[in-house]
Amino acid sequence: MRVLFVVPYPVGQAASQRYRVEQWLPLLQERGIIYKLAPFWSQSAWGILYKSGYILQKTFGLLFGLLRRLLLLARLPTYDYVFIHREATPVGPPWFEWVAAKVFRKKIIYDFDDAIWLPSTTRENSWVAKLRWPRKTAAICRWSAKVSCGNGFLQNYARRYNPAAVLLPSVLDTEKGYIEQKQQQTAEVVIGWIGSHSTLPYLQLIAPALQRLEQKYSFKLYIIADRPPQLNMQATVFKKWRRETEIPDLLQLNIGLMPLPDTEWARGKCAFKALQYMALGIPAVVSGVGANKEAVRDGATGYICNTEQEWYERLEQLILSAEARAEMGAAGKAWVQARYSLQAHRQTFLSLFS
């Protein structure tokens, strides 16, 4: 069997691709399946994509990516499956997917972990917003042999267009990567969040609760991201995200945060931050939105909050009790191992290729 992975990003650079595609590749190797990754963005274009300016360089990067997709069509006959993560091209209609499915008659496996049928762009990439084609998601679902969905909300959407929509959560390797467990008896309490510039604004949803807590308790607020947060708090410590230090940086946390607004886009999120925290024995305190309500067992592996007062009270409880943090952390680690680990979903992933 030969599989072509049509992916957006250079290898090792983006969380969604690393966890929904790249971490599964050793399993394919074990089964003797031959595969090839074909990113859209080059390493140089990716390096500036989410920086302000660089319009000319971004445009050349986009055109070069489109050219690579056009040349890739000639290689399609040599593959049995075409696995498309999110989209083949970031702009325009789904011409590559249509040619693969309708002209070359390839079996497409379509994978997504966000509500990508909704219009969404960043301030830095407003230059390309008008060229995006979010409505193509429905068409690609129809043309696919199977659709791999990161949560139930996404699966329900995909089932409108294709009954072969499979629920495959974003999972973690709890035998090789996420093996350590946070020791909660620490001299200082660290509350933390991990994410990117696109989700940094969500921290403003709980800023009032955090600011109130800072007035009463001593703690550090670690923000692990690609850019600093805009928070008016003395407790804030910014940690530049790096793949090599991601897990050690997370292990500095005693409590993990995942606030979300109650929007359709947020309901498409796969609770991945919460899973990362719990996999390392860190209680997750999250908004009661979307997959968060399934991923976190309220009162057992963390807390689900719906109001500012709930955020304040739940965080206060965890700040004050190392025993509660340790108990929830251990329960969360066991929960992820059983329900959200690479090992628990091996057969789900392999079933996509049958």
Short mmCIF file of C-alpha atoms in Angstrom, two decimals:
data_model
loop_
_atom_site.label_atom_id
_atom_site.label_comp_id
_atom_site.label_asym_id
_atom_site.label_seq_id
_atom_site.Cartn_x
_atom_site.Cartn_y
_atom_site.Cartn_z
CA MET A 1 0.00 0.00 0.00
CA ARG A 2 1.18 3.51 -0.85
CA VAL A 3 -0.24 6.63 0.80
CA LEU A 4 0.28 10.26 -0.19
CA PHE A 5 -0.20 12.70 2.68
CA VAL A 6 -1.20 16.09 1.29
CA VAL A 7 -0.54 18.46 4.20
CA PRO A 8 -0.39 22.24 4.68
CA TYR A 9 2.77 22.74 6.72
CA PRO A 10 6.45 21.79 6.71
CA VAL A 11 7.15 18.68 8.77
CA GLY A 12 7.34 19.20 12.52
CA GLN A 13 6.05 22.77 12.58
CA ALA A 14 2.31 22.79 13.30
CA ALA A 15 0.55 21.06 16.19
CA SER A 16 -2.49 19.86 14.23
CA GLN A 17 -0.33 18.21 11.59
CA ARG A 18 2.14 16.75 14.10
CA TYR A 19 -0.57 15.10 16.16
CA ARG A 20 -3.08 14.16 13.47
CA VAL A 21 -0.62 12.98 10.81
CA GLU A 22 3.05 12.85 11.69
CA GLN A 23 2.86 10.92 14.96
CA TRP A 24 0.98 8.11 13.18
CA LEU A 25 3.68 7.52 10.57
CA PRO A 26 5.74 5.00 12.62
CA LEU A 27 2.60 2.84 12.83
CA LEU A 28 2.40 2.79 9.03
CA GLN A 29 6.06 1.84 8.87
CA GLU A 30 5.38 -1.09 11.20
CA ARG A 31 2.70 -2.29 8.78
CA GLY A 32 4.97 -1.96 5.75
CA ILE A 33 2.90 0.86 4.29
CA ILE A 34 4.86 3.25 2.07
CA TYR A 35 4.03 6.92 2.46
CA LYS A 36 5.09 10.36 1.26
CA LEU A 37 4.40 13.77 2.82
CA ALA A 38 3.72 16.67 0.47
CA PRO A 39 3.54 20.03 2.31
CA PHE A 40 2.04 23.11 0.66
CA TRP A 41 4.16 25.76 2.40
CA SER A 42 7.93 25.74 2.14
CA GLN A 43 9.99 26.17 5.29
CA SER A 44 10.93 29.74 4.33
CA ALA A 45 7.33 30.76 3.60
CA TRP A 46 6.12 29.17 6.83
CA GLY A 47 8.68 31.19 8.76
CA ILE A 48 7.02 34.48 7.80
CA LEU A 49 3.42 33.38 7.25
CA TYR A 50 2.10 34.66 10.56
CA LYS A 51 4.30 37.74 10.77
CA SER A 52 3.00 41.17 9.85
CA GLY A 53 4.05 42.44 6.42
CA TYR A 54 6.17 40.37 4.00
CA ILE A 55 3.31 40.53 1.46
CA LEU A 56 5.55 39.95 -1.57
CA GLN A 57 7.36 37.00 0.03
CA LYS A 58 4.05 35.48 1.15
CA THR A 59 2.65 35.86 -2.35
CA PHE A 60 5.66 34.09 -3.86
CA GLY A 61 5.34 31.37 -1.22
CA LEU A 62 1.69 30.93 -2.12
CA LEU A 63 2.38 30.73 -5.85
CA PHE A 64 5.22 28.26 -5.30
CA GLY A 65 2.92 26.08 -3.19
CA LEU A 66 0.27 26.11 -5.92
CA LEU A 67 2.89 25.12 -8.48
CA ARG A 68 4.00 22.21 -6.30
CA ARG A 69 0.40 21.03 -6.02
CA LEU A 70 0.03 21.17 -9.81
CA LEU A 71 3.20 19.11 -10.29
CA LEU A 72 2.03 16.65 -7.62
CA LEU A 73 -0.90 15.61 -9.81
CA ALA A 74 1.49 13.71 -12.08
CA ARG A 75 2.48 11.47 -9.16
CA LEU A 76 -1.05 10.57 -8.06
CA PRO A 77 -1.28 7.34 -10.14
CA THR A 78 1.46 5.75 -7.99
CA TYR A 79 -0.59 5.98 -4.76
CA ASP A 80 -3.50 3.95 -3.44
CA TYR A 81 -4.76 6.55 -0.96
CA VAL A 82 -4.55 10.34 -0.79
CA PHE A 83 -4.77 11.55 2.81
CA ILE A 84 -5.64 15.26 2.91
CA HIS A 85 -5.18 17.11 6.19
CA ARG A 86 -7.45 20.18 6.29
CA GLU A 87 -7.04 21.20 2.62
CA ALA A 88 -4.74 20.74 -0.34
CA THR A 89 -4.47 24.49 -1.00
CA PRO A 90 -5.18 27.40 1.38
CA VAL A 91 -6.93 29.49 -1.28
CA GLY A 92 -9.42 28.94 -4.05
CA PRO A 93 -11.75 26.06 -4.87
CA PRO A 94 -10.85 22.40 -4.19
CA TRP A 95 -9.44 21.73 -7.64
CA PHE A 96 -6.70 19.37 -6.45
CA GLU A 97 -9.17 17.27 -4.46
CA TRP A 98 -11.59 17.15 -7.40
CA VAL A 99 -8.91 15.98 -9.82
CA ALA A 100 -7.67 13.35 -7.34
CA ALA A 101 -11.17 11.98 -6.72
CA LYS A 102 -12.88 12.41 -10.09
CA VAL A 103 -10.09 12.16 -12.67
CA PHE A 104 -7.61 9.80 -11.01
CA ARG A 105 -10.33 7.99 -9.00
CA LYS A 106 -8.19 7.94 -5.88
CA LYS A 107 -9.54 7.04 -2.46
CA ILE A 108 -9.39 10.23 -0.45
CA ILE A 109 -9.15 10.24 3.33
CA TYR A 110 -10.08 13.72 4.49
CA ASP A 111 -8.97 14.81 7.97
CA PHE A 112 -9.77 17.97 9.92
CA ASP A 113 -9.73 19.10 13.55
CA ASP A 114 -11.34 22.54 13.34
CA ALA A 115 -14.59 23.97 12.01
CA ILE A 116 -12.78 24.86 8.79
CA TRP A 117 -16.02 25.35 6.86
CA LEU A 118 -16.38 28.67 8.72
CA PRO A 119 -14.66 31.82 7.44
CA SER A 120 -11.62 32.46 9.63
CA THR A 121 -8.34 34.27 9.19
CA THR A 122 -5.76 36.11 11.26
CA ARG A 123 -4.98 39.82 11.22
CA GLU A 124 -1.59 39.05 9.67
CA ASN A 125 -3.19 37.17 6.79
CA SER A 126 -6.09 39.48 6.03
CA TRP A 127 -4.39 40.02 2.66
CA VAL A 128 -5.47 36.54 1.58
CA ALA A 129 -8.87 36.31 3.34
CA LYS A 130 -10.89 37.07 0.21
CA LEU A 131 -9.20 34.21 -1.63
CA ARG A 132 -10.12 31.56 0.90
CA TRP A 133 -12.86 29.10 0.03
CA PRO A 134 -14.25 27.66 3.31
CA ARG A 135 -17.34 26.20 1.64
CA LYS A 136 -15.10 23.67 -0.12
CA THR A 137 -15.11 21.53 3.04
CA ALA A 138 -18.54 20.10 2.23
CA ALA A 139 -17.52 19.16 -1.32
CA ILE A 140 -14.33 17.41 -0.17
CA CYS A 141 -16.36 15.45 2.39
CA ARG A 142 -18.67 14.24 -0.42
CA TRP A 143 -15.75 13.17 -2.63
CA SER A 144 -13.90 11.28 0.12
CA ALA A 145 -13.90 7.57 0.84
CA LYS A 146 -13.68 8.38 4.56
CA VAL A 147 -13.61 11.52 6.67
CA SER A 148 -11.52 11.60 9.86
CA CYS A 149 -12.97 14.05 12.39
CA GLY A 150 -11.37 15.33 15.57
CA ASN A 151 -14.54 15.49 17.68
CA GLY A 152 -18.26 14.77 17.62
CA PHE A 153 -19.22 18.28 16.51
CA LEU A 154 -17.02 17.96 13.42
CA GLN A 155 -18.25 14.42 12.78
CA ASN A 156 -21.88 15.56 12.84
CA TYR A 157 -21.03 18.19 10.23
CA ALA A 158 -19.20 15.69 8.00
CA ARG A 159 -22.09 13.19 8.20
CA ARG A 160 -24.33 15.67 6.41
CA TYR A 161 -22.26 14.94 3.30
CA ASN A 162 -20.68 11.54 3.89
CA PRO A 163 -21.92 8.69 6.13
CA ALA A 164 -18.33 7.35 6.35
CA ALA A 165 -17.30 10.02 8.87
CA VAL A 166 -15.04 8.51 11.53
CA LEU A 167 -14.42 9.99 14.98
CA LEU A 168 -10.67 10.07 15.55
CA PRO A 169 -9.78 12.38 18.48
CA SER A 170 -6.51 14.24 18.52
CA VAL A 171 -4.45 11.92 20.71
CA LEU A 172 -1.13 11.79 22.56
CA ASP A 173 1.61 9.19 22.73
CA THR A 174 1.55 8.27 26.42
CA GLU A 175 4.30 5.65 26.05
CA LYS A 176 7.02 7.77 24.44
CA GLY A 177 6.22 11.48 24.68
CA TYR A 178 3.78 12.17 27.50
CA ILE A 179 5.18 9.75 30.06
CA GLU A 180 6.04 11.98 33.03
CA GLN A 181 3.63 13.04 35.75
CA LYS A 182 3.70 16.43 37.44
CA GLN A 183 4.71 16.36 41.10
CA GLN A 184 2.29 18.78 42.73
CA GLN A 185 4.12 19.42 46.01
CA THR A 186 5.98 22.51 44.80
CA ALA A 187 7.13 25.65 46.58
CA GLU A 188 5.33 27.83 44.07
CA VAL A 189 2.03 27.33 42.27
CA VAL A 190 2.16 27.84 38.49
CA ILE A 191 -1.02 28.31 36.48
CA GLY A 192 -0.44 28.05 32.75
CA TRP A 193 -1.71 28.04 29.19
CA ILE A 194 -0.25 26.80 25.92
CA GLY A 195 -1.30 27.90 22.45
CA SER A 196 -0.66 30.19 19.51
CA HIS A 197 -1.38 33.76 18.48
CA SER A 198 -4.77 32.68 17.10
CA THR A 199 -6.09 31.56 20.49
CA LEU A 200 -4.23 34.02 22.75
CA PRO A 201 -7.24 36.40 22.76
CA TYR A 202 -9.28 33.74 24.57
CA LEU A 203 -7.25 34.42 27.70
CA GLN A 204 -9.06 37.75 27.98
CA LEU A 205 -12.22 35.79 28.82
CA ILE A 206 -10.77 34.81 32.19
CA ALA A 207 -8.48 37.78 32.80
CA PRO A 208 -10.84 39.31 35.43
CA ALA A 209 -10.85 36.07 37.45
CA LEU A 210 -7.07 35.75 37.21
CA GLN A 211 -6.57 39.38 38.23
CA ARG A 212 -8.80 38.89 41.27
CA LEU A 213 -6.83 35.80 42.26
CA GLU A 214 -3.55 37.67 41.88
CA GLN A 215 -4.73 40.24 44.43
CA LYS A 216 -5.21 37.49 47.02
CA TYR A 217 -2.72 34.70 46.25
CA SER A 218 0.86 34.30 45.14
CA PHE A 219 1.30 32.31 41.92
CA LYS A 220 2.96 32.48 38.51
CA LEU A 221 1.02 32.58 35.25
CA TYR A 222 3.03 30.87 32.50
CA ILE A 223 2.01 31.57 28.91
CA ILE A 224 3.66 29.22 26.40
CA ALA A 225 3.05 30.65 22.93
CA ASP A 226 4.60 32.09 19.79
CA ARG A 227 4.14 35.64 21.03
CA PRO A 228 3.59 37.39 24.38
CA PRO A 229 0.07 37.84 25.76
CA GLN A 230 -1.60 41.18 26.41
CA LEU A 231 -2.39 40.63 30.07
CA ASN A 232 -2.17 43.27 32.77
CA MET A 233 -0.78 40.94 35.44
CA GLN A 234 2.45 40.96 37.42
CA ALA A 235 2.34 37.16 37.67
CA THR A 236 2.70 36.65 33.91
CA VAL A 237 5.77 34.81 32.62
CA PHE A 238 6.07 34.42 28.83
CA LYS A 239 7.72 31.25 27.53
CA LYS A 240 8.44 31.15 23.81
CA TRP A 241 7.02 27.91 22.42
CA ARG A 242 9.62 25.53 21.09
CA ARG A 243 8.93 21.99 20.01
CA GLU A 244 12.02 20.69 21.81
CA THR A 245 10.96 22.15 25.17
CA GLU A 246 7.18 21.80 24.91
CA ILE A 247 6.82 18.97 27.42
CA PRO A 248 9.42 20.28 29.93
CA ASP A 249 7.72 23.68 29.80
CA LEU A 250 4.30 22.11 30.40
CA LEU A 251 5.69 20.22 33.38
CA GLN A 252 6.34 23.57 35.05
CA LEU A 253 2.56 23.99 35.41
CA ASN A 254 0.49 22.93 38.39
CA ILE A 255 -2.81 23.91 36.76
CA GLY A 256 -3.68 24.16 33.06
CA LEU A 257 -6.14 26.61 31.47
CA MET A 258 -8.34 26.32 28.39
CA PRO A 259 -10.86 29.16 28.10
CA LEU A 260 -13.07 29.27 25.01
CA PRO A 261 -15.90 31.52 23.80
CA ASP A 262 -19.19 29.77 23.08
CA THR A 263 -19.06 30.12 19.31
CA GLU A 264 -19.45 27.67 16.45
CA TRP A 265 -15.72 27.94 15.67
CA ALA A 266 -14.79 27.18 19.29
CA ARG A 267 -17.17 24.21 19.38
CA GLY A 268 -15.02 22.73 16.63
CA LYS A 269 -11.93 22.74 18.89
CA CYS A 270 -10.70 19.33 20.02
CA ALA A 271 -9.81 20.11 23.68
CA PHE A 272 -6.19 19.41 22.84
CA LYS A 273 -4.70 21.78 25.41
CA ALA A 274 -6.72 20.08 28.12
CA LEU A 275 -5.52 16.66 26.95
CA GLN A 276 -1.90 17.81 27.05
CA TYR A 277 -2.28 19.01 30.61
CA MET A 278 -4.04 15.88 31.83
CA ALA A 279 -1.61 13.53 30.08
CA LEU A 280 1.14 15.03 32.27
CA GLY A 281 -0.83 14.86 35.51
CA ILE A 282 -1.91 18.52 35.47
CA PRO A 283 -5.57 19.33 36.30
CA ALA A 284 -7.31 21.11 33.42
CA VAL A 285 -9.67 24.01 34.11
CA VAL A 286 -11.70 24.66 30.97
CA SER A 287 -14.70 26.44 29.53
CA GLY A 288 -17.83 24.34 29.13
CA VAL A 289 -17.74 24.55 25.35
CA GLY A 290 -17.64 21.81 22.71
CA ALA A 291 -15.26 18.88 23.17
CA ASN A 292 -14.05 20.29 26.50
CA LYS A 293 -17.20 18.89 28.09
CA GLU A 294 -16.28 15.38 26.95
CA ALA A 295 -12.52 15.52 27.43
CA VAL A 296 -12.54 16.79 31.02
CA ARG A 297 -14.38 14.90 33.75
CA ASP A 298 -15.70 17.73 35.89
CA GLY A 299 -14.48 17.42 39.46
CA ALA A 300 -12.38 14.35 38.69
CA THR A 301 -9.69 15.30 36.15
CA GLY A 302 -10.24 19.04 36.30
CA TYR A 303 -13.08 21.55 36.30
CA ILE A 304 -15.54 22.82 33.71
CA CYS A 305 -16.44 26.49 34.18
CA ASN A 306 -19.20 28.61 32.68
CA THR A 307 -19.00 31.87 34.62
CA GLU A 308 -16.28 34.20 35.89
CA GLN A 309 -17.13 33.25 39.47
CA GLU A 310 -16.74 29.55 38.69
CA TRP A 311 -13.32 30.21 37.17
CA TYR A 312 -12.31 32.11 40.29
CA GLU A 313 -13.58 29.50 42.74
CA ARG A 314 -12.21 26.43 40.92
CA LEU A 315 -8.78 27.96 40.46
CA GLU A 316 -8.79 29.08 44.08
CA GLN A 317 -9.50 25.51 45.22
CA LEU A 318 -6.58 24.16 43.21
CA ILE A 319 -4.20 26.93 44.27
CA LEU A 320 -4.89 26.09 47.91
CA SER A 321 -4.69 22.28 47.72
CA ALA A 322 -1.70 20.36 46.39
CA GLU A 323 -3.51 17.17 47.39
CA ALA A 324 -6.47 18.00 45.14
CA ARG A 325 -4.13 18.85 42.28
CA ALA A 326 -2.26 15.55 42.70
CA GLU A 327 -5.46 13.49 42.88
CA MET A 328 -6.98 15.14 39.82
CA GLY A 329 -3.66 14.97 37.98
CA ALA A 330 -3.36 11.22 38.51
CA ALA A 331 -6.97 10.69 37.43
CA GLY A 332 -6.45 12.84 34.35
CA LYS A 333 -3.36 10.94 33.29
CA ALA A 334 -5.19 7.61 33.57
CA TRP A 335 -8.17 9.06 31.69
CA VAL A 336 -6.03 10.20 28.74
CA GLN A 337 -4.19 6.87 28.61
CA ALA A 338 -7.50 5.01 28.39
CA ARG A 339 -9.46 7.32 26.08
CA TYR A 340 -7.20 9.76 24.27
CA SER A 341 -3.89 8.01 23.70
CA LEU A 342 -2.17 6.95 20.51
CA GLN A 343 -2.25 3.39 21.79
CA ALA A 344 -6.02 3.46 22.38
CA HIS A 345 -6.79 4.58 18.81
CA ARG A 346 -4.33 2.57 16.72
CA GLN A 347 -7.07 0.51 15.11
CA THR A 348 -9.24 3.59 14.49
CA PHE A 349 -6.45 5.17 12.48
CA LEU A 350 -5.61 1.97 10.57
CA SER A 351 -9.31 1.47 9.74
CA LEU A 352 -9.16 4.61 7.60
CA PHE A 353 -7.09 2.63 5.07
CA SER A 354 -9.57 -0.19 4.54
#
